[in-house]
GROMACS .gro file of C-alpha atoms in nm:
model
   88
    1MET     CA    1  -0.007  -1.408   1.348
    2SER     CA    2   0.363  -1.313   1.364
    3LYS     CA    3   0.585  -1.352   1.663
    4ILE     CA    4   0.590  -0.974   1.709
    5GLU     CA    5   0.214  -0.949   1.712
    6LYS     CA    6   0.194  -1.228   1.970
    7MET     CA    7   0.453  -1.060   2.185
    8MET     CA    8   0.269  -0.727   2.167
    9GLN     CA    9  -0.063  -0.897   2.260
   10GLU     CA   10   0.114  -1.065   2.550
   11ALA     CA   11   0.256  -0.730   2.664
   12GLN     CA   12  -0.085  -0.566   2.643
   13ALA     CA   13  -0.253  -0.856   2.827
   14TRP     CA   14   0.012  -0.849   3.100
   15ARG     CA   15  -0.025  -0.474   3.136
   16LYS     CA   16  -0.402  -0.504   3.169
   17LYS     CA   17  -0.374  -0.789   3.417
   18HIS     CA   18  -0.140  -0.598   3.649
   19SER     CA   19  -0.286  -0.250   3.599
   20LEU     CA   20  -0.412  -0.227   3.956
   21GLU     CA   21  -0.067  -0.296   4.106
   22THR     CA   22   0.157  -0.011   4.211
   23LEU     CA   23   0.410  -0.067   3.932
   24ASP     CA   24   0.568   0.196   3.700
   25PHE     CA   25   0.434   0.115   3.357
   26THR     CA   26   0.574   0.430   3.192
   27LYS     CA   27   0.833   0.258   2.978
   28LEU     CA   28   0.601  -0.026   2.882
   29ASP     CA   29   0.323   0.219   2.791
   30GLU     CA   30   0.567   0.433   2.589
   31LYS     CA   31   0.690   0.127   2.393
   32LEU     CA   32   0.335  -0.002   2.337
   33ALA     CA   33   0.229   0.342   2.208
   34LEU     CA   34   0.535   0.357   1.980
   35TRP     CA   35   0.454   0.013   1.847
   36GLN     CA   36   0.093   0.107   1.784
   37GLU     CA   37   0.205   0.421   1.604
   38SER     CA   38   0.433   0.221   1.389
   39VAL     CA   39   0.145  -0.019   1.299
   40ASN     CA   40  -0.064   0.278   1.203
   41GLN     CA   41   0.208   0.422   0.987
   42LEU     CA   42   0.254   0.088   0.815
   43SER     CA   43  -0.119   0.058   0.749
   44ALA     CA   44  -0.121   0.410   0.601
   45ALA     CA   45   0.179   0.328   0.382
   46GLN     CA   46   0.015   0.004   0.259
   47ALA     CA   47  -0.305   0.201   0.169
   48ALA     CA   48  -0.096   0.462  -0.015
   49LEU     CA   49   0.081   0.184  -0.202
   50LEU     CA   50  -0.248   0.032  -0.312
   51THR     CA   51  -0.368   0.374  -0.429
   52ALA     CA   52  -0.042   0.433  -0.617
   53LYS     CA   53  -0.067   0.088  -0.787
   54ALA     CA   54  -0.424   0.161  -0.895
   55THR     CA   55  -0.320   0.498  -1.032
   56LEU     CA   56  -0.025   0.340  -1.216
   57ALA     CA   57  -0.258   0.078  -1.366
   58ASP     CA   58  -0.499   0.347  -1.488
   59ALA     CA   59  -0.212   0.545  -1.639
   60ARG     CA   60  -0.084   0.235  -1.813
   61LYS     CA   61  -0.431   0.161  -1.954
   62ALA     CA   62  -0.451   0.522  -2.078
   63VAL     CA   63  -0.113   0.503  -2.249
   64LYS     CA   64  -0.205   0.170  -2.407
   65ALA     CA   65  -0.531   0.310  -2.540
   66ALA     CA   66  -0.360   0.626  -2.675
   67LEU     CA   67  -0.095   0.416  -2.846
   68LYS     CA   68  -0.363   0.195  -3.001
   69ASP     CA   69  -0.548   0.504  -3.125
   70ALA     CA   70  -0.230   0.657  -3.266
   71LYS     CA   71  -0.152   0.334  -3.453
   72ALA     CA   72  -0.504   0.316  -3.592
   73THR     CA   73  -0.483   0.681  -3.710
   74ARG     CA   74  -0.151   0.616  -3.879
   75LYS     CA   75  -0.282   0.307  -4.055
   76SER     CA   76  -0.585   0.492  -4.187
   77LYS     CA   77  -0.370   0.780  -4.318
   78THR     CA   78  -0.130   0.531  -4.484
   79LYS     CA   79  -0.421   0.361  -4.658
   80GLU     CA   80  -0.558   0.697  -4.777
   81LYS     CA   81  -0.220   0.780  -4.932
   82VAL     CA   82  -0.200   0.444  -5.103
   83LYS     CA   83  -0.549   0.479  -5.243
   84GLY     CA   84  -0.489   0.834  -5.359
   85THR     CA   85  -0.164   0.761  -5.532
   86PRO     CA   86  -0.208   0.729  -5.911
   87THR     CA   87  -0.066   0.416  -6.070
   88ALA     CA   88   0.077   0.431  -6.418
   0.00000   0.00000   0.00000
């Protein structure tokens, strides 16, 4: 666990422990909510990155297969021309 996560857990625990006191927790609550929103955005970005990587890998495989097919087609046409060419 990172230092930031530990600090956030400490802040949340402190807030919960002192919630019955007559303190103004507005700023603390705002900052905790902002932090949680940032964590959610980061998680969404990480998920999007994983999806993009998977899409990229699929596209790379498709290009590789198409190139292999094109090379095989070219080789077969070249062999046909060589076989069909009369030799003197």
